[in-house]
Structures are given as C-alpha cells and as structure tokens.
Amino acid sequence: MGAGIPGFRYLPVFGLTTDPHPIWTLFLWEKMRNAYTEFQIEDFIWSKINDLDYLADRGLVLQNGLYFRQYNIPGCGIVDIIGFSVTNLEFNDGSVVRELTIHVYELKRDAIKCADIGQISRYIDCLRYNSDAILKHFGLEGYELVVRGLMIGNGVDRDAMHAKSLVEFLETIYCYEFSPESGVRFNPISAINTHSKKNRVISVSGMTK
C-alpha cells in the first residue's frame, strides 16, 4: 500500500526512541537452538494462507480476505502479515454497515512485551491516520475503516497482558507451541483480572514466568 496510495501521509513524529536489544539476548545459543524464529512461524502461516480451515484447526482463526506479507507502511515500518476484508450488511430496520477491516498480524519469536504492543500500535495509528486515502484507493469512499491487531509469540509477560486489557484494537494474543506429535499449534492467551485488588491470574496458559 503506502507509496502506491495517492495522498498517503506519514504519521507525525511524537518522539524518537530506541528499543534496547542487548546482543547477548539475541544470540543466546540455547534460545536459538530450541525456539522457532518468527520468520519460520510467519512462513508456516503464509504457506496456508489460502487454507484458513487448516489454520483454524491449528487454533489460528483468520478472517476471509486479501492478504499480503512483509507489507511496507511508509514512515512506520513493515507489517509481517496484513489482511483486508470488506463487510456489507443490511438489516431489517434499514440500517447498513459498510466496513473495510484491516487486520494487522505481528509475530515475535519470544514472549510478547509492552514494546511489541507499542510497535503494532504504531502501525495501526498510521493506518487510521490515512483512512481517507486508503478507502479512496480501494474505491470504498463512504465506508468505515476498522483496524484490528493480533499478535503471535511464544508467551506474553504480565505487564504486556495488562497493557492488552487497555488497548481496544488488540483483539487477541496467540501463543505458538510445537510438539513432534501435533506440529505447530496456536493458543489464544487468556486475560487476567485487572479489576481485582491483587490482580488475580485467571489463566496463565501460554504466559511466561
């Protein structure tokens, strides 16, 4: 999309930050030997992108639509996988729902952290900021643009789980796992009760310590 859409605007710069990625955390041999890379997970999903029933059987539910891989959003970054779907609904009371929904999928090899939620938030902000240009590009003027995010990692830390509960556009975080018997599977990670005084954990399925 991006440069191919007339009038596409860069998101305003609110501040410059650098994410710390200590070299020793990136190249620990044990993690490299025992974990999938995010590219391998992405490659697996992409190889089945035209067989959504197969992915659903593996636990990953994707909407029908038009998908792209390594999708460049100018000024914001490259999305791992992005999907576009159009909804036209007419109800008995005469009301009509016409939407272009964009699903942004961000994959991580390790556990999802707050910085990762910030990354996908940047992509979604940029898409929303350019809603008029996007709708015009697809010939869908008069439609509403809806943008949703989904993240996939091998877990999620507790701070990120709290952040997810406050971010309305982030639909689901999936945890991937591998076993010789069943291959790759995806499990939606349950939320924690952030209203409890002690923030009692309802489910720690897929969460890291």
Tab-separated table of C-alpha atoms in Angstrom, residues 7-77:
chain	number	residue	atom	x	y	z
A	7	GLY	CA	-2.157	11.331	-0.614
A	8	PHE	CA	-0.738	8.817	1.859
A	9	ARG	CA	0.726	10.819	4.764
A	10	TYR	CA	3.483	9.959	7.174
A	11	LEU	CA	2.401	9.727	10.790
A	12	PRO	CA	3.542	12.765	12.820
A	13	VAL	CA	6.693	12.128	14.860
A	14	PHE	CA	5.839	12.290	18.556
A	15	GLY	CA	9.326	11.408	19.763
A	16	LEU	CA	12.322	9.288	18.956
A	17	THR	CA	13.140	6.211	20.977
A	18	THR	CA	15.391	3.226	20.515
A	19	ASP	CA	14.381	-0.211	21.710
A	20	PRO	CA	17.178	-1.906	23.672
A	21	HIS	CA	18.144	-5.235	22.179
A	22	PRO	CA	21.262	-6.417	24.087
A	23	ILE	CA	23.378	-8.575	21.854
A	24	TRP	CA	23.543	-11.337	24.436
A	25	THR	CA	19.768	-11.746	24.464
A	26	LEU	CA	19.611	-12.011	20.681
A	27	PHE	CA	22.237	-14.681	20.260
A	28	LEU	CA	21.975	-16.982	23.256
A	29	TRP	CA	22.626	-20.376	21.771
A	30	GLU	CA	20.031	-22.223	23.778
A	31	LYS	CA	17.241	-19.906	22.675
A	32	MET	CA	18.299	-20.137	19.051
A	33	ARG	CA	18.581	-23.906	19.218
A	34	ASN	CA	15.238	-24.544	20.915
A	35	ALA	CA	12.976	-21.827	19.526
A	36	TYR	CA	11.431	-21.182	16.167
A	37	THR	CA	12.354	-17.935	14.502
A	38	GLU	CA	9.489	-15.546	13.828
A	39	PHE	CA	10.214	-15.920	10.104
A	40	GLN	CA	9.617	-19.675	10.322
A	41	ILE	CA	6.283	-19.129	12.065
A	42	GLU	CA	5.356	-16.469	9.519
A	43	ASP	CA	6.408	-18.786	6.688
A	44	PHE	CA	4.238	-21.575	8.088
A	45	ILE	CA	1.181	-19.289	8.318
A	46	TRP	CA	1.784	-17.867	4.856
A	47	SER	CA	2.075	-21.318	3.303
A	48	LYS	CA	-1.505	-21.997	4.482
A	49	ILE	CA	-2.976	-18.524	3.935
A	50	ASN	CA	-5.317	-19.924	1.271
A	51	ASP	CA	-6.461	-22.725	3.575
A	52	LEU	CA	-7.966	-20.867	6.532
A	53	ASP	CA	-9.756	-24.008	7.736
A	54	TYR	CA	-6.386	-25.707	8.208
A	55	LEU	CA	-5.090	-22.762	10.256
A	56	ALA	CA	-8.314	-22.711	12.279
A	57	ASP	CA	-7.828	-26.405	13.074
A	58	ARG	CA	-4.402	-25.392	14.396
A	59	GLY	CA	-6.020	-22.759	16.602
A	60	LEU	CA	-5.313	-19.665	14.487
A	61	VAL	CA	-8.529	-18.024	13.259
A	62	LEU	CA	-8.094	-15.619	10.323
A	63	GLN	CA	-10.820	-13.716	8.515
A	64	ASN	CA	-11.549	-14.244	4.836
A	65	GLY	CA	-9.936	-11.516	2.795
A	66	LEU	CA	-6.970	-10.336	0.749
A	67	TYR	CA	-3.617	-10.918	2.473
A	68	PHE	CA	-0.121	-9.527	1.999
A	69	ARG	CA	3.189	-10.453	3.577
A	70	GLN	CA	6.001	-8.100	4.676
A	71	TYR	CA	3.797	-5.113	3.891
A	72	ASN	CA	5.509	-1.717	3.959
A	73	ILE	CA	3.721	1.165	5.687
A	74	PRO	CA	5.789	4.251	4.803
A	75	GLY	CA	7.192	6.038	7.817
A	76	CYS	CA	6.034	3.323	10.234
A	77	GLY	CA	7.615	0.005	9.318
